[in-house]
């Protein structure tokens, strides 16, 4: 059995930042990071637009209070305000710290870090490295893992969280290279496993964003929080879904419909294209439904709208958002200097996740905690985003809560012994599970079942929802879960068997999908990204609370816990 003081699952920004913090505080703590990808291929590397922090380099009137208010209003008042306060107060320091690590931020002419406008933020406060911010940040953090002597297990797939008697004792992982299974025993397990965009058929997320950490936690009996809140980013390139960063609108691009109108004037007159994402995605969907969408060749009545950069000019486009120009050119042959880009909403971000307190410790329910288990980043829900996340607040959450959670873990391990653990039953069970997958005499291809499931989730739990639609979604999900029992694998071998990984990931996706649908069905109101046509208003009296959803193969149980409100009383949310 492998042993470490701390095992962190996930080599993205949150996992790496936590590992670095532990190394800085106490180099004698033995920390390992495990990732199913190479750490540098974590989805964080694809982040484009930037990271919010009130450095006041561009706008001296900005303040952490303004950032906190924007975040809480953006969240439709569901965010926990103590967590938001920490996020926004810590932001300038973590950005400067990244700068000292060597992250190459874009500059103002006088040499200070540049800051751009972003949706839902009242001041220009988003720091960036052109439109490759995640790339710039993750490379430095991964380099720092070496500096602090963190052991990295790359391309190991974690299959199971080992939780006994209310405490995390370790995990079970599968080496993708050669099919080897190992149990890791640790004083602390931390999940930083990222999002689940692949639940939907159109997403900006990478192929590895399959919600494994959420599914493993749920299957071990940990509740998941606020899973109904899924962010659909307004500008996914049509038809591929690849992200065109909000930075493009931050730098001045327009959204136009088939009549050439900047239709955001109808939906958010004061913020126009820089309204928060939930509002903008609904506006685009409404335009398309009303027949004012376009086809990529410009004919009216199509399934997308246009993102128009033409008035910005080549120089600005190529210096501020070169990657977005390149994406549209490479994938669609569109030269955005001269032609508008066809876009529509795409599955993007998970506001919900593994519930944690502001130290990153995982909650076992409305009151208690799981010993030895921590989480941070997109897989966690400390609830700084509530019902809708503002752009550039997620990279910030990864870094701030990665750091805070790392520090909390460094303190926590001091008083904890390695737990007693018998690895044999876990190894045996995993072995049987894998063997039964390989031996299955099914008739269905994994890809076909996954596509059907993703289509069902997109059709039944997308930007607009209602009771009947979601019940049908759950019904179809049940059918795909049965079909899962009839899949077959072509590859029966042990070496680099990607079909086994696809099968395990599909299982994760289905658990997550079930929790999203069940939580969404129970929330009979509209708030942030969760919009119900049958309950179009926010209902603070009944639903100003966090959902906790408990998974079991027999079904999902829903409970609730209160929202922390400190400075900002809920108000109507208008832009
Ligand atoms: C295209 C795109 C652009 C974005 N742009 C921005 C932006 O400009 N600003 C902003 O604030 N946010 C942005 N976001 C959101 C932000 O990038 C993510 O929320 C954030 O990077 C998530 O980081 P993370 O560390 O939580 O997880 P990730 O970076 O997703 O890393 C997850 C890690 O977990 C590992 N893992 C998962 N499951 C397993 C398993 N079973 N076994 C082993 N390892 C596992 C993976 O290998 C990976 O290393 C963007 C997102 C996308 C998709």
XYZ file of C-alpha atoms and ligand atoms in Angstrom:
628
model
C 0.000 0.000 0.000
C 1.250 3.477 -0.896
C 1.314 6.000 1.964
C 1.435 9.791 2.059
C 0.534 12.402 4.640
C -1.646 14.163 2.069
C -2.954 12.909 -1.255
C -4.467 15.544 -3.549
C -6.555 14.366 -6.495
C -6.310 16.895 -9.325
C -3.368 18.710 -10.885
C -5.312 21.813 -11.955
C -5.005 25.215 -10.316
C -6.792 24.318 -7.095
C -4.837 21.103 -6.451
C -1.462 22.611 -7.339
C -2.049 25.776 -5.315
C -2.955 23.705 -2.245
C 0.133 21.496 -2.653
C 2.390 24.566 -2.948
C 0.872 26.088 0.187
C 1.458 22.949 2.242
C 5.057 22.828 0.979
C 5.614 26.453 1.905
C 4.203 26.068 5.415
C 5.814 22.774 6.355
C 8.242 21.147 3.906
C 8.352 17.996 6.022
C 4.745 17.093 5.191
C 4.756 14.388 2.522
C 2.367 15.544 -0.235
C 1.408 13.798 -3.466
C -0.757 14.926 -6.367
C -2.522 12.389 -8.570
C -4.161 13.252 -11.893
C -5.737 11.224 -14.660
C -4.182 13.618 -17.159
C -0.729 15.145 -17.078
C -1.205 18.058 -14.592
C -0.521 20.600 -17.329
C -3.387 19.140 -19.358
C -5.909 19.873 -16.589
C -8.792 22.019 -17.809
C -7.394 25.035 -15.941
C -4.836 25.366 -18.734
C -7.652 26.332 -21.126
C -8.896 29.286 -19.052
C -8.799 32.343 -21.215
C -10.192 35.638 -19.994
C -8.621 36.255 -16.621
C -8.699 36.413 -12.837
C -10.532 39.088 -10.844
C -8.765 41.104 -8.115
C -9.186 44.684 -6.943
C -5.626 45.803 -7.660
C -7.051 49.223 -8.625
C -4.481 49.585 -11.432
C -7.077 50.774 -13.930
C -9.868 51.971 -11.654
C -8.752 53.500 -8.353
C -12.344 53.636 -7.058
C -12.612 49.827 -6.922
C -12.726 48.022 -3.553
C -13.064 44.508 -2.174
C -16.541 45.480 -0.953
C -17.596 46.355 -4.512
C -16.162 43.037 -5.737
C -18.019 41.213 -2.952
C -21.291 42.965 -3.761
C -20.990 42.197 -7.500
C -20.289 38.539 -6.661
C -23.252 38.236 -4.283
C -25.622 40.008 -6.664
C -24.308 37.840 -9.521
C -24.981 34.755 -7.385
C -28.643 35.838 -7.063
C -28.008 36.044 -3.296
C -27.337 32.331 -2.853
C -23.580 32.710 -2.231
C -22.355 32.387 1.361
C -21.218 35.897 2.124
C -18.484 34.959 4.620
C -16.856 32.892 1.856
C -17.237 35.753 -0.647
C -15.621 38.168 1.777
C -12.541 35.953 2.096
C -12.397 35.476 -1.683
C -12.472 39.149 -2.516
C -10.224 40.343 0.333
C -7.512 37.791 -0.496
C -7.675 38.399 -4.253
C -5.016 41.144 -4.655
C -2.470 39.221 -2.559
C -2.847 35.940 -4.422
C -2.466 37.690 -7.770
C 0.707 39.462 -6.664
C 1.980 36.153 -5.280
C 1.353 34.533 -8.702
C 3.238 37.398 -10.292
C 6.173 36.720 -7.964
C 6.087 33.041 -8.935
C 6.641 34.201 -12.496
C 3.166 34.313 -14.081
C 3.382 36.615 -17.116
C 0.375 38.922 -16.789
C -0.401 41.453 -19.524
C 0.748 44.993 -18.671
C -0.354 48.586 -18.752
C 2.026 50.993 -20.556
C 3.518 51.954 -17.152
C 4.362 48.320 -16.368
C 1.649 47.498 -13.834
C -0.682 44.517 -14.321
C -3.460 45.365 -16.830
C -7.138 44.879 -15.880
C -10.124 44.503 -18.215
C -13.932 44.650 -17.952
C -15.875 41.428 -17.349
C -19.550 40.484 -17.160
C -21.341 41.460 -13.949
C -18.282 43.260 -12.495
C -18.909 46.968 -11.851
C -15.214 47.939 -12.281
C -12.359 46.937 -14.614
C -10.698 44.394 -12.329
C -9.889 41.279 -14.349
C -6.143 40.590 -14.617
C -5.098 38.545 -17.642
C -2.351 37.105 -19.795
C -3.834 37.971 -23.245
C -6.544 35.299 -23.583
C -4.335 32.485 -22.276
C -4.496 33.251 -18.554
C -4.947 29.658 -17.357
C -1.989 28.550 -19.425
C 0.254 31.204 -17.877
C -0.868 30.379 -14.328
C -0.886 26.583 -14.452
C 2.600 26.291 -15.937
C 4.098 28.221 -13.036
C 2.161 26.294 -10.422
C 3.134 22.922 -11.872
C 6.779 24.065 -11.936
C 6.385 24.908 -8.272
C 5.320 21.355 -7.434
C 8.878 20.325 -8.253
C 10.292 23.111 -6.104
C 8.372 21.857 -3.060
C 9.172 18.202 -3.659
C 5.585 17.145 -4.293
C 5.337 13.650 -5.738
C 3.185 13.548 -8.881
C 1.293 10.465 -10.056
C 0.313 11.412 -13.570
C -2.165 9.445 -15.671
C -3.505 7.485 -12.719
C -7.304 7.331 -12.609
C -8.757 7.509 -9.100
C -11.702 5.085 -8.958
C -12.818 5.274 -5.377
C -12.711 7.427 -2.282
C -12.184 5.232 0.763
C -14.407 6.464 3.540
C -15.015 4.394 6.684
C -16.864 5.446 9.850
C -17.197 9.055 8.781
C -13.525 9.517 7.944
C -11.583 9.538 4.695
C -8.751 7.019 4.852
C -7.403 7.077 1.331
C -8.281 6.163 -2.195
C -8.010 3.504 -4.837
C -6.375 4.313 -8.167
C -5.791 2.656 -11.526
C -2.664 3.181 -13.584
C -3.841 3.957 -17.104
C -0.490 2.901 -18.555
C -0.509 -0.706 -17.357
C -3.783 -1.399 -15.555
C -2.178 -1.657 -12.100
C -4.370 -0.978 -9.043
C -3.057 0.692 -5.892
C -4.581 1.796 -2.619
C -3.178 4.995 -1.145
C -3.513 5.491 2.602
C -3.304 9.086 3.810
C -3.988 11.356 6.771
C -5.814 13.699 4.425
C -7.474 13.203 1.061
C -8.163 16.365 -0.908
C -10.301 16.489 -4.059
C -9.593 19.145 -6.690
C -11.068 17.194 -9.569
C -12.673 20.020 -11.580
C -16.026 20.201 -13.337
C -18.477 17.993 -15.210
C -19.151 19.847 -18.501
C -19.264 16.499 -20.337
C -22.681 15.810 -18.797
C -23.978 17.928 -21.710
C -23.672 17.346 -25.453
C -22.279 20.829 -26.084
C -19.632 22.082 -23.688
C -16.573 24.283 -23.461
C -14.912 21.766 -21.145
C -12.174 19.282 -21.995
C -12.840 15.562 -22.383
C -11.609 14.874 -18.841
C -14.247 17.097 -17.170
C -16.488 14.201 -16.239
C -17.293 14.968 -12.609
C -15.437 11.919 -11.210
C -14.683 13.553 -7.866
C -18.315 14.518 -7.396
C -19.541 11.056 -8.318
C -16.996 9.310 -6.051
C -17.988 11.524 -3.133
C -21.689 10.957 -3.780
C -21.199 7.193 -4.045
C -19.330 7.235 -0.724
C -22.356 8.900 0.922
C -21.215 12.538 0.925
C -23.995 14.947 -0.108
C -23.475 17.323 -3.038
C -24.576 20.925 -2.792
C -26.552 23.099 -5.264
C -26.134 20.747 -8.211
C -29.046 22.352 -10.088
C -26.916 25.410 -10.801
C -25.110 24.750 -14.078
C -23.557 27.645 -15.944
C -24.197 27.804 -19.676
C -21.668 30.227 -21.126
C -23.336 32.545 -23.660
C -20.684 32.322 -26.367
C -19.771 28.802 -27.375
C -18.637 28.662 -30.996
C -21.414 27.033 -33.053
C -21.598 24.096 -33.613
C -18.554 22.795 -31.677
C -19.271 24.498 -28.338
C -15.642 25.591 -27.862
C -15.420 28.693 -25.721
C -15.095 32.213 -27.059
C -14.032 34.008 -23.893
C -16.103 36.707 -22.268
C -12.924 38.789 -22.624
C -13.991 39.297 -26.246
C -17.089 41.170 -25.040
C -14.991 42.740 -22.264
C -12.834 44.241 -25.017
C -15.916 45.571 -26.808
C -17.515 42.913 -29.086
C -21.275 43.080 -29.822
C -23.949 40.378 -29.794
C -26.300 40.797 -32.762
C -29.365 38.932 -34.013
C -30.590 38.256 -37.554
C -31.909 41.814 -37.790
C -28.498 43.254 -36.929
C -29.781 44.508 -33.538
C -27.715 44.561 -30.352
C -30.528 42.700 -28.622
C -29.013 42.899 -25.130
C -30.543 46.396 -24.989
C -33.871 44.628 -24.361
C -32.611 42.333 -21.589
C -29.943 44.252 -19.643
C -29.844 47.862 -20.875
C -27.314 49.074 -18.311
C -24.760 46.293 -18.856
C -25.509 45.264 -22.476
C -23.075 42.515 -23.593
C -21.462 42.535 -20.150
C -24.520 41.339 -18.245
C -23.915 38.201 -16.157
C -23.831 34.905 -18.001
C -27.210 33.495 -16.904
C -29.014 36.581 -18.212
C -27.043 36.689 -21.467
C -27.528 32.963 -22.167
C -31.285 33.273 -21.647
C -31.392 36.359 -23.886
C -29.606 34.505 -26.711
C -31.887 31.471 -26.329
C -34.961 33.711 -26.389
C -33.789 35.463 -29.572
C -33.216 32.100 -31.250
C -36.643 30.824 -30.107
C -38.313 34.017 -31.438
C -36.857 33.300 -34.890
C -34.247 36.064 -34.708
C -31.316 33.658 -34.666
C -28.993 33.158 -37.623
C -27.354 30.341 -39.517
C -23.559 30.596 -39.696
C -23.850 31.812 -43.314
C -26.044 34.722 -42.181
C -29.489 33.441 -43.211
C -32.137 34.317 -40.569
C -34.048 31.852 -38.345
C -31.023 29.734 -37.400
C -29.763 28.139 -34.164
C -27.195 30.783 -33.126
C -26.525 34.533 -32.975
C -23.477 36.529 -34.048
C -20.607 37.805 -31.939
C -19.353 40.782 -33.893
C -15.763 42.033 -33.477
C -15.427 43.854 -36.781
C -15.526 47.364 -35.310
C -12.663 46.518 -32.921
C -9.995 46.414 -35.627
C -7.217 43.951 -36.323
C -4.622 45.402 -33.968
C -6.783 45.188 -30.856
C -8.097 41.743 -31.768
C -4.617 40.350 -32.361
C -3.039 41.835 -29.237
C -5.815 41.304 -26.653
C -7.697 38.184 -27.780
C -5.507 36.400 -30.341
C -6.488 32.922 -29.142
C -10.207 33.506 -29.733
C -9.484 34.775 -33.258
C -7.380 31.664 -33.828
C -10.084 29.290 -32.500
C -12.755 30.678 -34.836
C -10.324 30.626 -37.748
C -9.024 27.120 -37.078
C -12.377 25.477 -36.313
C -14.765 27.347 -38.641
C -12.572 29.225 -41.110
C -14.067 32.514 -39.827
C -11.731 35.530 -39.906
C -13.213 37.599 -37.069
C -11.512 40.779 -38.253
C -13.902 40.744 -41.243
C -16.759 38.341 -40.340
C -18.905 37.810 -37.216
C -18.610 34.525 -35.279
C -21.663 32.239 -34.896
C -22.208 31.502 -31.182
C -24.760 29.999 -28.802
C -24.780 28.948 -25.112
C -22.520 26.024 -24.164
C -22.276 23.965 -20.932
C -19.451 25.613 -19.039
C -19.223 25.572 -15.260
C -20.468 23.846 -12.156
C -21.583 26.238 -9.411
C -22.487 23.297 -7.162
C -20.237 20.566 -5.841
C -18.783 18.924 -2.760
C -19.911 21.125 0.166
C -17.037 22.607 2.185
C -16.572 25.256 4.871
C -14.230 28.213 4.393
C -11.265 25.988 5.422
C -12.056 23.500 2.660
C -13.240 20.743 5.008
C -15.998 18.620 3.487
C -19.448 18.640 5.091
C -21.165 15.331 5.845
C -24.566 17.036 6.056
C -26.189 20.263 7.259
C -24.131 20.184 10.489
C -21.229 17.738 10.521
C -17.913 17.230 8.697
C -16.056 14.290 7.182
C -12.749 13.751 8.990
C -9.668 13.820 6.784
C -11.482 15.011 3.661
C -10.987 18.400 1.989
C -11.926 19.858 -1.407
C -11.342 23.037 -3.412
C -11.742 24.456 -6.889
C -14.557 23.770 -9.306
C -15.470 20.392 -7.756
C -16.100 22.074 -4.390
C -18.954 24.300 -3.288
C -17.830 26.726 -0.583
C -20.481 28.741 -2.271
C -18.856 31.880 -3.529
C -20.827 31.627 -6.791
C -24.260 30.727 -5.434
C -26.696 30.375 -8.314
C -24.515 32.028 -10.962
C -20.773 32.605 -11.190
C -19.246 35.818 -12.525
C -16.517 35.411 -15.126
C -12.942 35.532 -13.763
C -14.097 34.556 -10.263
C -13.373 30.853 -10.791
C -9.631 31.093 -11.339
C -9.693 33.335 -8.294
C -11.598 30.742 -6.264
C -9.102 28.028 -7.274
C -6.148 30.098 -6.126
C -7.650 31.632 -2.965
C -9.349 28.483 -1.711
C -6.512 26.272 -2.953
C -4.221 28.337 -0.734
C -6.579 28.479 2.271
C -7.331 24.756 2.055
C -3.628 23.936 1.763
C -2.949 25.964 4.919
C -5.831 24.270 6.762
C -4.519 20.834 5.743
C -1.005 21.699 6.937
C -2.479 22.428 10.400
C -4.863 19.457 10.338
C -2.228 16.755 9.621
C -0.208 17.766 12.659
C -2.780 16.142 14.929
C -3.661 13.157 12.790
C -2.172 9.692 12.557
C -2.265 7.532 9.450
C -5.630 5.741 9.689
C -5.871 1.952 9.970
C -6.844 0.520 6.646
C -7.096 -2.950 5.163
C -6.586 -2.502 1.432
C -7.426 -6.080 0.390
C -11.231 -5.854 0.105
C -10.926 -2.631 -1.893
C -8.406 -4.107 -4.323
C -10.468 -7.248 -4.717
C -13.682 -5.380 -5.375
C -12.069 -3.049 -7.925
C -10.468 -6.007 -9.658
C -13.856 -7.705 -9.971
C -15.484 -4.531 -11.172
C -12.924 -4.051 -13.938
C -13.059 -7.721 -14.914
C -16.833 -7.619 -15.186
C -16.581 -4.559 -17.441
C -14.094 -6.303 -19.727
C -16.095 -9.560 -19.726
C -19.463 -7.953 -20.331
C -21.177 -9.576 -23.303
C -23.126 -6.449 -24.205
C -24.090 -5.091 -27.577
C -23.896 -1.309 -27.064
C -20.947 0.975 -27.726
C -19.923 3.263 -24.871
C -19.931 6.279 -27.205
C -23.518 5.697 -28.304
C -24.839 5.398 -24.731
C -22.888 8.491 -23.690
C -24.213 10.514 -26.632
C -27.798 9.514 -25.853
C -27.354 10.435 -22.197
C -25.707 13.798 -23.042
C -28.509 14.629 -25.496
C -31.108 13.774 -22.833
C -29.424 16.044 -20.264
C -29.092 18.918 -22.750
C -32.695 18.626 -23.915
C -34.207 18.223 -20.442
C -32.048 20.278 -18.100
C -30.585 23.137 -20.157
C -31.012 26.923 -20.067
C -34.829 26.669 -19.686
C -36.444 23.988 -17.520
C -39.867 22.846 -16.340
C -41.355 20.017 -14.318
C -42.572 17.879 -17.198
C -39.341 18.253 -19.134
C -37.173 17.246 -16.185
C -39.351 14.271 -15.238
C -38.962 13.019 -18.787
C -35.213 13.661 -18.420
C -35.060 11.474 -15.306
C -37.039 8.803 -17.076
C -34.623 8.780 -20.016
C -31.666 8.817 -17.655
C -33.013 5.619 -16.086
C -33.061 4.026 -19.520
C -29.459 5.031 -20.209
C -28.418 3.653 -16.814
C -29.908 0.326 -17.870
C -28.198 0.530 -21.230
C -24.925 1.007 -19.352
C -25.275 -2.586 -18.174
C -25.208 -3.663 -21.827
C -22.093 -1.903 -23.056
C -19.131 -3.851 -24.407
C -15.434 -3.126 -24.655
C -13.359 -4.002 -27.729
C -10.133 -3.645 -25.816
C -9.718 -6.447 -23.259
C -6.069 -5.610 -22.545
C -4.316 -3.914 -19.665
C -2.037 -1.503 -21.531
C -3.430 1.999 -22.004
C -7.015 0.743 -22.116
C -8.883 3.990 -22.725
C -12.199 2.149 -23.063
C -12.071 1.205 -19.388
C -11.546 4.878 -18.511
C -14.434 5.909 -20.783
C -16.701 3.380 -19.098
C -15.754 4.605 -15.610
C -16.198 8.230 -16.669
C -19.620 7.503 -18.103
C -20.642 6.046 -14.757
C -19.534 9.301 -13.085
C -21.429 11.409 -15.611
C -24.641 9.508 -14.978
C -24.428 9.860 -11.190
C -23.814 13.588 -11.579
C -26.632 13.911 -14.125
C -29.073 12.246 -11.762
C -28.131 14.616 -8.930
C -28.475 17.668 -11.207
C -31.941 16.613 -12.371
C -33.222 15.666 -8.918
C -31.969 18.927 -7.354
C -33.390 21.007 -10.212
C -36.772 19.309 -10.005
C -37.021 20.062 -6.302
C -36.173 23.745 -6.595
C -39.495 25.236 -7.614
C -38.278 28.750 -8.329
C -35.991 30.572 -10.762
C -32.689 31.803 -9.408
C -29.460 32.590 -11.289
C -28.680 29.919 -13.841
C -31.627 27.734 -12.785
C -34.586 29.048 -14.763
C -37.974 27.317 -14.533
C -40.649 28.337 -16.991
C -43.251 26.949 -14.583
C -41.828 28.984 -11.645
C -40.335 32.072 -13.321
C -39.772 34.098 -10.116
C -37.247 33.872 -7.328
C -38.864 32.691 -4.110
C -36.718 33.730 -1.137
C -39.270 32.593 1.365
C -39.123 28.979 0.285
C -35.791 28.646 -1.500
C -33.175 31.016 -0.105
C -31.238 27.892 0.951
C -28.629 25.464 -0.343
C -29.714 22.101 -1.697
C -27.947 19.010 -0.342
C -28.526 15.957 -2.529
C -27.678 12.449 -1.300
C -27.118 9.729 -3.848
C -27.972 6.057 -3.563
C -28.574 3.573 -6.381
C -32.233 3.520 -5.273
C -32.662 7.262 -5.775
C -31.756 10.745 -4.563
C -32.678 12.297 -1.205
C -32.869 16.069 -0.931
C -32.226 18.186 2.157
C -31.387 21.859 2.564
C -29.057 24.052 4.607
C -29.161 27.805 5.278
C -27.329 30.496 3.320
C -24.892 32.743 5.224
C -25.902 36.380 4.811
C -23.704 39.082 6.373
C -23.570 42.452 4.593
C -25.929 42.273 1.636
C -29.649 41.660 2.119
C -31.335 39.998 -0.870
C -32.808 42.472 -3.356
C -34.336 42.183 -6.782
C -31.544 41.517 -9.271
C -31.579 43.916 -12.215
C -28.873 45.127 -14.602
C -12.483 26.947 -21.838
C -12.577 27.493 -20.433
C -12.174 28.789 -20.173
C -12.265 29.294 -18.874
N -11.852 30.575 -18.635
C -11.899 31.060 -17.369
C -11.429 32.371 -17.077
O -10.942 33.082 -17.939
N -11.529 32.818 -15.803
C -12.052 32.058 -14.802
O -12.099 32.510 -13.663
N -12.470 30.795 -15.041
C -12.408 30.278 -16.304
N -12.844 29.005 -16.539
C -13.186 28.137 -15.409
C -11.914 27.660 -14.726
O -10.897 27.498 -15.673
C -12.104 26.334 -14.005
O -13.223 26.404 -13.170
C -10.881 25.996 -13.153
O -9.698 26.102 -13.902
C -11.007 24.607 -12.548
O -9.786 24.276 -11.918
P -9.681 23.029 -10.951
O -8.314 23.068 -10.400
O -10.821 23.021 -10.022
O -9.879 21.757 -11.906
P -9.228 21.333 -13.346
O -8.262 22.324 -13.854
O -10.364 20.973 -14.180
O -8.398 20.058 -12.942
C -8.996 18.839 -12.564
C -7.910 17.828 -12.265
O -8.486 16.675 -11.682
C -7.964 15.521 -12.283
N -8.962 14.449 -12.156
C -10.301 14.512 -12.360
N -10.867 13.307 -12.149
C -9.874 12.469 -11.792
C -9.810 11.087 -11.459
N -10.888 10.303 -11.459
N -8.610 10.551 -11.152
C -7.481 11.311 -11.172
N -7.491 12.621 -11.488
C -8.668 13.191 -11.785
C -7.684 15.952 -13.715
O -6.742 15.104 -14.329
C -7.147 17.362 -13.486
O -5.775 17.310 -13.167
C -12.767 28.487 -17.830
C -13.152 27.188 -18.100
C -13.092 26.695 -19.394
C -13.575 25.291 -19.639
